[in-house]
XYZ file of C-alpha atoms in Angstrom:
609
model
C 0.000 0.000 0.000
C 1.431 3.384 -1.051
C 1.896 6.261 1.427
C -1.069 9.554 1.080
C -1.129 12.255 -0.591
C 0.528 14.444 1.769
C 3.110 12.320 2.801
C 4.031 11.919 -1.355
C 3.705 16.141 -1.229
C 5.810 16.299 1.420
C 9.138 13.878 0.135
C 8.626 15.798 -2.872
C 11.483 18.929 -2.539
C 8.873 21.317 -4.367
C 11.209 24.210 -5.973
C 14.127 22.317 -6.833
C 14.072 22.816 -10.226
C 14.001 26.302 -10.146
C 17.242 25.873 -7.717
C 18.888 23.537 -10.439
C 18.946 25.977 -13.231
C 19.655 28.452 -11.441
C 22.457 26.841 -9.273
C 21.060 28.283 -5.940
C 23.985 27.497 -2.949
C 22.460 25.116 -0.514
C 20.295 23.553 -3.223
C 19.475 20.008 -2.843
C 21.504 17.912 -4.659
C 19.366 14.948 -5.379
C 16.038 15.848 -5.322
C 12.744 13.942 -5.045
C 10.040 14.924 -7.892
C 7.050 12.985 -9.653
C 6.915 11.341 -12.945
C 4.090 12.933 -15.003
C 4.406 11.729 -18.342
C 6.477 8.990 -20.327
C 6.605 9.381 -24.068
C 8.564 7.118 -26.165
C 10.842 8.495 -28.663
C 11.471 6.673 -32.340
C 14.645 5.320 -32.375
C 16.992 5.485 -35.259
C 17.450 2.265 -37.796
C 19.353 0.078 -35.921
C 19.590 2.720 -32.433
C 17.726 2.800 -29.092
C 14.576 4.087 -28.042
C 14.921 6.680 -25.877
C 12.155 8.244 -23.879
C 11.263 11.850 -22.670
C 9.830 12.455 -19.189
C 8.492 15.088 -17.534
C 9.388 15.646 -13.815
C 7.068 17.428 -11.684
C 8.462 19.610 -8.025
C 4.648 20.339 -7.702
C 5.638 24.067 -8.236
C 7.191 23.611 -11.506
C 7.481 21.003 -14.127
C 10.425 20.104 -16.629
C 11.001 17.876 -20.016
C 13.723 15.454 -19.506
C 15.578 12.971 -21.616
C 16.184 9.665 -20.066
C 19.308 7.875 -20.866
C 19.622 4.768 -22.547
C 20.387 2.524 -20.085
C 17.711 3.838 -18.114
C 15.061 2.591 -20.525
C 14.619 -0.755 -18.209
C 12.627 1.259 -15.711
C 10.232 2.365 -18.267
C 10.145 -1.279 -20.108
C 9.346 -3.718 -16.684
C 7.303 -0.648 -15.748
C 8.898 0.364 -12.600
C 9.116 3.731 -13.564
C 5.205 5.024 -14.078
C 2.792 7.357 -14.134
C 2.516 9.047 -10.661
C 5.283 7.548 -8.916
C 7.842 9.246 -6.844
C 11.888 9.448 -7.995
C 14.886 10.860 -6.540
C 17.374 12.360 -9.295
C 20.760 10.354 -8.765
C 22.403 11.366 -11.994
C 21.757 13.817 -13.943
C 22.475 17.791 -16.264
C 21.030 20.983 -16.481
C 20.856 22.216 -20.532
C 19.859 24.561 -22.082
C 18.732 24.482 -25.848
C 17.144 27.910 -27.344
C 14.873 29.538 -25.238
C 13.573 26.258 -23.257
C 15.341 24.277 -20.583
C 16.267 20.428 -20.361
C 17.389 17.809 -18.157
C 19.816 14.650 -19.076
C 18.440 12.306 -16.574
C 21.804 9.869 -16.199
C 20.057 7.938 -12.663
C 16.970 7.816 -11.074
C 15.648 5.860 -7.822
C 11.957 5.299 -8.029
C 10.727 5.222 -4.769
C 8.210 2.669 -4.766
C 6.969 2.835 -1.131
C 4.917 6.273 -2.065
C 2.840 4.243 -4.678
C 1.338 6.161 -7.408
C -0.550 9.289 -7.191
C -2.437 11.826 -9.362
C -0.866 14.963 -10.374
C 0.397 16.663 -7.140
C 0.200 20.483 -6.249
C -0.605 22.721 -9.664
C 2.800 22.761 -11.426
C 3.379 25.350 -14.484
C 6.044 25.472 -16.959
C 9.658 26.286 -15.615
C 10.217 29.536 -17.122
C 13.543 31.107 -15.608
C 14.579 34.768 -15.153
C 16.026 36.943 -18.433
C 19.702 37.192 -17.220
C 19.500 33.113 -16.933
C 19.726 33.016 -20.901
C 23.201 34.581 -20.515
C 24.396 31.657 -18.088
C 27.060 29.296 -20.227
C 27.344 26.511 -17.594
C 24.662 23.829 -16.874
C 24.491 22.411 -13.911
C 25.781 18.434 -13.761
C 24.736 15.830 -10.860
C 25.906 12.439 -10.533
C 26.199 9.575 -8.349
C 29.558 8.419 -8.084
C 31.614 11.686 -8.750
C 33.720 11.535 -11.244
C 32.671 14.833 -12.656
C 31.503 17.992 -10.888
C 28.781 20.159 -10.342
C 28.979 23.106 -12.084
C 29.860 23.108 -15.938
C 32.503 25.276 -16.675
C 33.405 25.898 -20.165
C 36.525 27.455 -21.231
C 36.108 30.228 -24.784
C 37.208 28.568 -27.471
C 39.434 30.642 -29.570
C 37.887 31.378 -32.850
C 41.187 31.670 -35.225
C 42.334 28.120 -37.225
C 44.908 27.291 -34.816
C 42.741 26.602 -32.286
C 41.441 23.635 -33.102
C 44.299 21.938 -30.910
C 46.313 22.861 -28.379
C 49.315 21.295 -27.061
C 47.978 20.351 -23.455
C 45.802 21.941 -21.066
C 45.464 21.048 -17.532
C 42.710 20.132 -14.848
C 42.869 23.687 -13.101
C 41.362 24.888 -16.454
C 38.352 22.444 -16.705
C 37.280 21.802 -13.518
C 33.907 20.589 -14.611
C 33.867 17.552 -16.992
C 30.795 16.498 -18.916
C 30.277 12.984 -19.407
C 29.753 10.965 -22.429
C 26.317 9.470 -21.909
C 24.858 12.671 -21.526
C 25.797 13.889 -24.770
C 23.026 14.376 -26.844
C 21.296 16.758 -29.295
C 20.321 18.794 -26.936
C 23.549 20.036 -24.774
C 24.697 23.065 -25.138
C 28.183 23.795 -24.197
C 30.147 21.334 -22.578
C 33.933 19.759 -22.579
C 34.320 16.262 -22.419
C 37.695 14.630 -21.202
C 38.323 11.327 -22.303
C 40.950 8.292 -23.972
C 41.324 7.718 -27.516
C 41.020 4.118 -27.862
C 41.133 3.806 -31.482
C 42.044 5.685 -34.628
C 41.424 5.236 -38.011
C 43.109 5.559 -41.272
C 42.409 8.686 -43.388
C 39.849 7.884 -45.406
C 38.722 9.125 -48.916
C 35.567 9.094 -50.861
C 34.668 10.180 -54.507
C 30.987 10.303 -55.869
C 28.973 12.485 -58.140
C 28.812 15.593 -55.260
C 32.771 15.470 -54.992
C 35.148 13.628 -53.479
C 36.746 14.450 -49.293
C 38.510 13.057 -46.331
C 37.748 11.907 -43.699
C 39.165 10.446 -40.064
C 37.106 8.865 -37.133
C 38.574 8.234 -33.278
C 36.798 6.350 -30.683
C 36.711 8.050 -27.537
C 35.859 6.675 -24.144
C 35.387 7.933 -20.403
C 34.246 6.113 -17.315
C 30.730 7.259 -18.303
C 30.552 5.444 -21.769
C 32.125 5.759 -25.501
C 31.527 8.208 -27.965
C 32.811 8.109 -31.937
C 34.231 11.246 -33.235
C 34.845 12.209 -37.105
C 36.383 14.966 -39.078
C 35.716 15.398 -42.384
C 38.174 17.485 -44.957
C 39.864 20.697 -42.898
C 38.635 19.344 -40.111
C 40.701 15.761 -41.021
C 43.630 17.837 -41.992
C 43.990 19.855 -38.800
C 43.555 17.379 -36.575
C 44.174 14.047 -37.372
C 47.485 14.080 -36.158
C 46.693 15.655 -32.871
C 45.425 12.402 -31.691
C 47.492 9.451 -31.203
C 45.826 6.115 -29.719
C 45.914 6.092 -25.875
C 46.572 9.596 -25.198
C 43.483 11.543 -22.789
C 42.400 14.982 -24.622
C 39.892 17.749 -23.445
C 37.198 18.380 -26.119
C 35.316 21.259 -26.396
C 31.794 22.237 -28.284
C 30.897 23.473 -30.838
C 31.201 20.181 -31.826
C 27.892 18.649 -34.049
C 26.043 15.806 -32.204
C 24.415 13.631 -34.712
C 22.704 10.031 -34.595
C 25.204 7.573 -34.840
C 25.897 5.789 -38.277
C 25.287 2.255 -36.598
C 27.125 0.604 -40.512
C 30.306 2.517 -39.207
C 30.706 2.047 -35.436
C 30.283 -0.927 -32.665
C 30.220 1.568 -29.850
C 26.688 1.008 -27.744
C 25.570 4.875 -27.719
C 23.047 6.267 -29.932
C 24.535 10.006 -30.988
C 28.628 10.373 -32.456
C 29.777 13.612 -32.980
C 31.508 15.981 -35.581
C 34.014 17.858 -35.454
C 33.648 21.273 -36.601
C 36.080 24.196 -37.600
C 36.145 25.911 -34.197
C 35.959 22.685 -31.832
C 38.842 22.743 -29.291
C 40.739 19.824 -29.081
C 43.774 20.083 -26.275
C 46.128 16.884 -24.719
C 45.420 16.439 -20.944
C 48.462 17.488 -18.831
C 47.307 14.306 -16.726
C 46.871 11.622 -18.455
C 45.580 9.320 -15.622
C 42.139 9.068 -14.069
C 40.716 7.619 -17.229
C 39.812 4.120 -18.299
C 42.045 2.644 -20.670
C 39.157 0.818 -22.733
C 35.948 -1.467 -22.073
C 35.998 -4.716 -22.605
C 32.033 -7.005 -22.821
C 34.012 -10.237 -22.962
C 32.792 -13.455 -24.320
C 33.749 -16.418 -23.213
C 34.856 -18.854 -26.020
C 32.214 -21.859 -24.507
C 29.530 -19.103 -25.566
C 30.529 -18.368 -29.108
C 27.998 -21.283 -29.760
C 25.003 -18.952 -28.975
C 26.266 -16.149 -30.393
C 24.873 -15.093 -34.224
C 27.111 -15.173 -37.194
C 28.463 -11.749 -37.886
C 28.337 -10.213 -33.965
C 30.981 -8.126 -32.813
C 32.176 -8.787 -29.931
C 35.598 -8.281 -27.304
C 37.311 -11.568 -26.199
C 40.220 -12.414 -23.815
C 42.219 -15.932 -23.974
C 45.437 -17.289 -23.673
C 47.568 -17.519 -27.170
C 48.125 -21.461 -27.703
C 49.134 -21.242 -30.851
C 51.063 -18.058 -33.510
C 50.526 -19.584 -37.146
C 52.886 -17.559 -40.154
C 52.115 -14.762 -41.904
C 50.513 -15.994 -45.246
C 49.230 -14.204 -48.380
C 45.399 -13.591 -49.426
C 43.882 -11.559 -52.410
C 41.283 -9.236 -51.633
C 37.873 -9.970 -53.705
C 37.287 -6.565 -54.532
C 40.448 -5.154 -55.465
C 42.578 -8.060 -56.334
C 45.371 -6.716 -54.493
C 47.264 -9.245 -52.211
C 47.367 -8.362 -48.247
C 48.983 -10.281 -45.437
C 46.802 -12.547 -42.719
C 48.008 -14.766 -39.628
C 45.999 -17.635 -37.907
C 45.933 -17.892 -33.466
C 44.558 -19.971 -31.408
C 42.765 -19.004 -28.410
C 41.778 -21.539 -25.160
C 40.169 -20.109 -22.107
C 39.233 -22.124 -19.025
C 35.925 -23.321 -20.439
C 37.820 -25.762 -22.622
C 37.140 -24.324 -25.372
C 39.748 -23.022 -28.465
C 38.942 -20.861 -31.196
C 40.773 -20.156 -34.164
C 41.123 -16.267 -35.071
C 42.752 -14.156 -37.573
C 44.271 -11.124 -38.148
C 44.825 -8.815 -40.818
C 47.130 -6.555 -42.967
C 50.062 -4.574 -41.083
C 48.291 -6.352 -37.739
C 49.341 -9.669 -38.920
C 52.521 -8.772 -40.018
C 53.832 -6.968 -36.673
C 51.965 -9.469 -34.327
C 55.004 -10.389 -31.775
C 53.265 -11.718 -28.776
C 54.588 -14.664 -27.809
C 52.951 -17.982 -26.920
C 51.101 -18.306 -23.581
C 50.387 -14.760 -22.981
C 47.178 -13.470 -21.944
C 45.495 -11.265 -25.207
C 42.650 -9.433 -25.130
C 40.815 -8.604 -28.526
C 38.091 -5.569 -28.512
C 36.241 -5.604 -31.958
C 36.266 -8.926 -33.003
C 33.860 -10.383 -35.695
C 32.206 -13.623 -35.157
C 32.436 -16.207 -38.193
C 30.655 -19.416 -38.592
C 33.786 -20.707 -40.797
C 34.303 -24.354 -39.079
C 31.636 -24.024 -36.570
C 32.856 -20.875 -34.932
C 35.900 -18.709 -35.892
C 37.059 -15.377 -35.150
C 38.350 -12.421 -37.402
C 39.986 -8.912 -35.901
C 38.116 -5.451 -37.593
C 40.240 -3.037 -38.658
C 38.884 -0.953 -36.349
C 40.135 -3.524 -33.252
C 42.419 -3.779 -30.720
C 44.757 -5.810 -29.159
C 46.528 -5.709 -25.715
C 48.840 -8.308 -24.373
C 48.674 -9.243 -20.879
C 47.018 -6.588 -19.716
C 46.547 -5.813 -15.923
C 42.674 -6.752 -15.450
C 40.874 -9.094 -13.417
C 39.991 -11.635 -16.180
C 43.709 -11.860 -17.263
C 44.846 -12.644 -13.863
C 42.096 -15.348 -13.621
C 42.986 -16.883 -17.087
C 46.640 -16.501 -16.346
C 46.567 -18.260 -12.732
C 44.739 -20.971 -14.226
C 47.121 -21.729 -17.067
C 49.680 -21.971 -15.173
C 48.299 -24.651 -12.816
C 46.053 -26.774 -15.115
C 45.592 -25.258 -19.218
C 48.744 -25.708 -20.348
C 48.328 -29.597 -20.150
C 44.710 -29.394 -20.590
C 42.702 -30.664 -23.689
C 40.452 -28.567 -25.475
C 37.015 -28.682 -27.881
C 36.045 -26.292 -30.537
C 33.039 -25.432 -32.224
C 33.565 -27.841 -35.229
C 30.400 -29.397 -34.926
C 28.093 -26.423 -34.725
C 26.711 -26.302 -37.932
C 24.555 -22.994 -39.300
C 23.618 -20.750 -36.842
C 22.019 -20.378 -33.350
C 18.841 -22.806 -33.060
C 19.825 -24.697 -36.021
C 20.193 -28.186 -36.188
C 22.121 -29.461 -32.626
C 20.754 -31.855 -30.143
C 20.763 -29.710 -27.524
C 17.054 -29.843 -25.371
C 16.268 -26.737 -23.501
C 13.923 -26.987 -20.564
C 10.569 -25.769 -20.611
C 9.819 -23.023 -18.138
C 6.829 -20.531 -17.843
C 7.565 -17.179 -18.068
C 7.271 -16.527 -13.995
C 9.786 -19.045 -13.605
C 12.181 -17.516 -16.253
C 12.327 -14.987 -13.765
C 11.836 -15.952 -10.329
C 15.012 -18.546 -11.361
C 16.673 -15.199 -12.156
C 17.747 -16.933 -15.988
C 20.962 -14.959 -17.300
C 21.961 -13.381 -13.789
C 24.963 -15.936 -13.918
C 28.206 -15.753 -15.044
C 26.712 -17.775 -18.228
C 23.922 -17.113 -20.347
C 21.103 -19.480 -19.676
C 18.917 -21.328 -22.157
C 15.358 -22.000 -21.873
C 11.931 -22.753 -24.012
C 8.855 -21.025 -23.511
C 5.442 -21.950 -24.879
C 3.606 -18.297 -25.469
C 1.695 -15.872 -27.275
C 2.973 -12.609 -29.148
C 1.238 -9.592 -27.454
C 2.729 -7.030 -29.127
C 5.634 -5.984 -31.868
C 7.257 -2.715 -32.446
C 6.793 -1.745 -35.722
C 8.984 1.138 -36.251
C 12.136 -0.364 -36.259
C 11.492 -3.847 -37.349
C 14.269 -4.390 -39.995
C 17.377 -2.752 -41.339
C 18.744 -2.541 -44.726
C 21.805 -5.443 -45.097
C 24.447 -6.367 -47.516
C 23.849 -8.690 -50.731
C 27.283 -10.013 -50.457
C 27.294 -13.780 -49.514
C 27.446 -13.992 -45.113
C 28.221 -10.653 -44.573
C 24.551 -9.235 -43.484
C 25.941 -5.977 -42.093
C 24.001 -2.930 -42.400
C 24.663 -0.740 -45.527
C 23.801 2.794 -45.819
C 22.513 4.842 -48.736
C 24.780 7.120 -50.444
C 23.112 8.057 -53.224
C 19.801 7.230 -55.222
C 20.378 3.438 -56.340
C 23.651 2.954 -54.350
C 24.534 1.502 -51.037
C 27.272 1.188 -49.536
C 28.988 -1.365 -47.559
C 31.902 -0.109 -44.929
C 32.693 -4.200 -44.139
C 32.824 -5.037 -47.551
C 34.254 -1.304 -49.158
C 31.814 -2.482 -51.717
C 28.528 -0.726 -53.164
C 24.992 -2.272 -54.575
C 22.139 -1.385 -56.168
C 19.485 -2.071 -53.215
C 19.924 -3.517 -49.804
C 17.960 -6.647 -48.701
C 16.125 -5.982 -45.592
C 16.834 -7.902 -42.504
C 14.406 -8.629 -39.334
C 15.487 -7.362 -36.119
C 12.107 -6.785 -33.924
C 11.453 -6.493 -30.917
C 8.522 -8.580 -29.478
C 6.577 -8.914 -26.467
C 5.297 -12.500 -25.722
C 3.332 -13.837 -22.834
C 1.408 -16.730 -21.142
C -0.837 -17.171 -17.972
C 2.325 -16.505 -15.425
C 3.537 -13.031 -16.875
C 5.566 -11.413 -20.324
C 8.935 -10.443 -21.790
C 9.951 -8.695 -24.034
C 12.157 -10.545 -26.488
C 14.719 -9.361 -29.526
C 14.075 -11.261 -32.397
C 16.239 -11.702 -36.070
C 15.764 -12.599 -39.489
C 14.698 -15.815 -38.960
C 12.477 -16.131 -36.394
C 10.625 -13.154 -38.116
C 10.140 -14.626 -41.310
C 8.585 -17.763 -39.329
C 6.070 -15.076 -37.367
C 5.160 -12.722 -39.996
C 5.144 -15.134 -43.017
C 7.063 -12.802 -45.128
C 10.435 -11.715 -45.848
C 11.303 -8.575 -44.611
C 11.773 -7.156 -48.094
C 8.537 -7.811 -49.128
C 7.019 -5.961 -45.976
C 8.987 -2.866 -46.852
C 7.703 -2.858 -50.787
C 4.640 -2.803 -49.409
C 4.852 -0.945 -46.819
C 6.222 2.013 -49.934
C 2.538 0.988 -50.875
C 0.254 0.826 -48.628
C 1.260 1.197 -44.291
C -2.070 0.273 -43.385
C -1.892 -3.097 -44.572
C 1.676 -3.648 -43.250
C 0.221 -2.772 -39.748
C -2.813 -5.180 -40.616
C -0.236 -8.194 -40.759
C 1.303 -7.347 -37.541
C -1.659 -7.413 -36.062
C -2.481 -10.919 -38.078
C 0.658 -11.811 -36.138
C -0.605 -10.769 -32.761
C -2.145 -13.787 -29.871
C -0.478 -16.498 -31.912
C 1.221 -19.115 -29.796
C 4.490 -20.146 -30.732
C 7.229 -22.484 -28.969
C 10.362 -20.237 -28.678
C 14.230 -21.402 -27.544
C 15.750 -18.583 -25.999
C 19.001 -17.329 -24.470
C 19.137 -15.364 -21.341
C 22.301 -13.335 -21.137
C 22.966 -10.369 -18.167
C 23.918 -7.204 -19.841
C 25.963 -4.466 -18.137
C 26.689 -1.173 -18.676
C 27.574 1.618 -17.008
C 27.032 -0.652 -13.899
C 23.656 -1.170 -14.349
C 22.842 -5.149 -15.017
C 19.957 -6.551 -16.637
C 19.075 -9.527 -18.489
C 18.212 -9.695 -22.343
C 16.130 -12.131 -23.709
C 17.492 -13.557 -27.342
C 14.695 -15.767 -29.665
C 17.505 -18.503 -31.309
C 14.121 -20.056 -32.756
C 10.727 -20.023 -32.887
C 8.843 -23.251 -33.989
C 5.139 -23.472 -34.331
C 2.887 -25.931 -31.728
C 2.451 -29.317 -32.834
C -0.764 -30.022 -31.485
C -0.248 -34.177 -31.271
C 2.671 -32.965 -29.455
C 1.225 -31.012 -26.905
C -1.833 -33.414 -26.191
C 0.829 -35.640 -25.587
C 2.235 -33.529 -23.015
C -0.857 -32.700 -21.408
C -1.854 -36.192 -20.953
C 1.566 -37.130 -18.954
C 0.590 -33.483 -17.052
C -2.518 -35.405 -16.409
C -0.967 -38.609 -15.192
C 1.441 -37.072 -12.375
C -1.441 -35.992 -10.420
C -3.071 -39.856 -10.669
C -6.052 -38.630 -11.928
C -8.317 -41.981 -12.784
């Protein structure tokens, strides 16, 4: 039972968003408001949804833009309509004449319950002299940046654009990664460059240009950044993998370009001709880079084409050898490892280009790979992106572990590979996964081990999101990566540095199923929705260039049909928030001599005469 009305008035710190924008002194930090309204926003092909929220302090009310890896509150519903939250996490912004929060953390506080609209809130509408304010304010819960933005002028001549180094004292206020978005104004980030590309060119009918992208990361998240022509020229030699750099707006914050970048965030910016770029004085203080490690006993359940970051010891260092590129017919170097972890499991993967050639890390060292591609070539192999990493025995947790336990027991130890996994996941195999309802999916907490968990379900589609349900792939043979349109008639493939004459359109939907215990919301590929929709996703989008309406009838033909499903459980972290994700490896539909079959031994246990 929630707590009345005027015990939820009184938790909630009315005024405190006035305080926030205007950075009163004494101004609670982490104040309590009420949710008033959720509103899903329309992700981009192949991005996240994101939501805006409005916060009520009874006096005044506020739109806010969750973060992504907040969405979980809005999806299992724990953040509603009504109900109490404290602000953790979170930045003041301003963008025109309106005000905006970047909600990074929020506690709901269940124990008030849910509750109409409290007090009569208006509109926050702050004084005149406010507009003139450059620095939002910035909240968060584990300090690693401050509360007060302050932005340093960036100097408007051409040499600017990067300074040699520039220390603490003159940003004292870092703003993180994750809440870059759209709508910040000013703000300097501080953060690693993990990666850095190659200068890149491009010629088409509009011209020709350069262009440069680095991946930068802080303890918040990862962001990719690219300069294009003056931009390239001025600065691509300023950065230099591993090195920490201040970065200043203006700097263009764009949707991310999912065909070009692995990173998990949904904006990447731009550099533009006055951006400051300067190298930290200290270079410490900021992660290194961030690992989501596979384990090579799971590459089994993971799809063909994935990108992922794994860590192993190096059994094996084949020679450089000689392949011809497809496209170009020009002849590049490759070099084969092998991989063992303590699962027992070895994996073959190979490198690439100058990588291959310079690789001098010797046998029985501890590698970890970031930006690995997963290949069903012999069951399961592995192949390094030019846009990966490498790092040899580096000083982590999961190297010590893997290290520890060569040494006592893996370097005599016998190992299986994937060999016999033929097509991909929930194809062919023997393997039987247990039946479970969907209450016990959850009260058995599936996919909160170390391990992702495998179950079947028997239930019912409730719902699918139509506005992202496909994106547009590559033709060429088991690549499947997402191309983007360049111009009318030609897309383009980064993987394959090849371009066609039409995508093919790939499922990737996101599905809510249910039966009598509860629901889930599932993530479902090409495969499985071909099965449920009874059409290929290419055909849906021709007609859907027709006629919407009827593409919304069959997803609603779809809708209350009951399906068998085999399904992976896997707990997802970031930003040290955990939560499990829910994979569809098949979806098969009931057999109905089958289940009568079933119901009758049901029947049986309970000795029914």
């Amino acid at each position: 039972m929630g707590k009345s009305v005027a015990e939820a008035l009184a938790r909630v710190d009315a005024g405190s968003l006035a305080d926030i924008f205007e950075d009163r002194p004494g101004r609670v930090q982490q104040p309590v408001m009420q949710c008033v309204q959720i509103k899903p926003i329309a992700a981009q092909p192949g991005g996240q949804e994101r939501h805006r929220v409005i916060f009520s302090d009874t006096k005044n009310y506020i739109q806010t833009m969750l973060a992504v890896h907040q969405n979980h509150l809005v999806e299992e519903k724990i953040l509603r309509r009504g109900v109490l939250v404290q602000l953790v996490g979170y930045s003041a912004n301003k963008v025109k004449a309106k005000r905006i929060l970047i909600v990074t953390e929020i506690k709901v506080l269940e124990e008030y319950g849910e509750h109409e609209k409290l007090g009569e809130p208006k509109q926050l509408e702050l004084k005149a002299e406010e507009d003139e304010k450059p620095s939002p304010t910035t909240i968060t819960s584990n300090g690693f940046y401050g509360n007060k933005q302050e932005q340093p002028k960036p100097n408007r001549s051409v040499s600017s654009h990067a300074k040699p180094t520039s220390s603490a004292s003159a940003h004292a206020n870092i703003y993180p990664i994750e809440a870059i978005s759209p709508y910040s104004n000013k703000w300097t980030i501080k953060a690693r460059c993990t990666s850095k590309s190659e200068i890149k060119t491009w010629h088409n009918r509009n011209g020709e240009g350069r262009l440069f992208s680095v991946n930068l990361l802080d303890e918040s998240g990862e962001i990719r950044a690219t300069g294009f022509n003056d931009q390239c020229d001025q600065l691509y030699d300023v950065f230099q993998e591993g090195n920490v750099y201040y970065i200043s707006s203006p700097c263009r914050v764009t949707f991310a370009k999912k065909q070009f970048s692995n990173l998990a965030n949904d904006y990447e910016l731009h550099f533009e001709k006055d951006t400051v770029v300067e190298k930290a004085e200290e270079q410490d203080g900021v992660p290194q880079v961030r690992y989501n490690f596979v384990s090579i006993s799971e590459l089994q359940t993971i799809d063909k084409d994935t990108t992922i970051d794994i860590i192993g010891v190096l059994k094996e260092v084949g020679e450089v050898g000689q392949a011809t590129s497809k496209t170009t017919g020009k002849p590049y170097e490759k070099r084969e490892l092998t991989l063992v972890d303590d699962t027992g499991y070895s994996v073959r993967m190979t490198i690439w280009g100058k990588t291959a050639a310079s690789f001098d890390i010797p046998p029985e060292s501890v590698v970890a790979f970031k930006g690995v591609k997963v290949s069903d070539f012999g069951g399961r192999s592995l192949s390094l992106l030019s846009s990966g990493s490498i790092s040899a025995n580096p000083d982590m947790p999961e190297a010590h572990k893997l290290k520890g336990w060569y040494d006592s027991q893996g370097r005599s130890g016998n190992f299986a590979t994937h060999a016999n996994v033929q097509g991909g996941v929930g194809e062919g195999g023997s393997r039987k996964d247990p039946f479970k309802t969907i209450s016990q999916v959850k009260e058995e907490q599936l996919g909160m081990s170390e391990n992702p968990d495998f179950f079947s379900v028997k239930a019912s589609i409730q719902y699918i999101k139509q506005d992202n349900f496909c994106y547009p792939a590559c033709l060429s043979e088991g690549c499947n990566k997402k191309v983007v349109e360049i111009d009318p008639g030609q897309w383009r493939c980064e993987r394959c540095d090849k371009n066609h004459p039409k995508p093919e359109y790939r499922y990737i939907m996101s599905v809510n199923i249910s039966d009598h215990t509860g629901q889930l919301w599932v993530s479902c590929f090409d495969e499985t929705g071909r099965m449920i929709i009874g059409k290929t996703a290419d055909e849906l989008m021709e007609m859907k260039e027709v006629d919407e309406k009827q593409v919304a009838e069959i997803f609603s033909d779809a809708n209350c049909q009951t399906w068998n499903w085999r399904c992976k459980a896997r707990l997802d972290t970031f930003q040290e928030q955990q939560r499990v994700r829910y994979q569809v490896n098949s979806a098969t539909p009931l057999n109905f001599v089958t289940e009568s079959h079933k119901l009758i031994e049901l029947i049986k246990q309970y000795n029914i005469d």
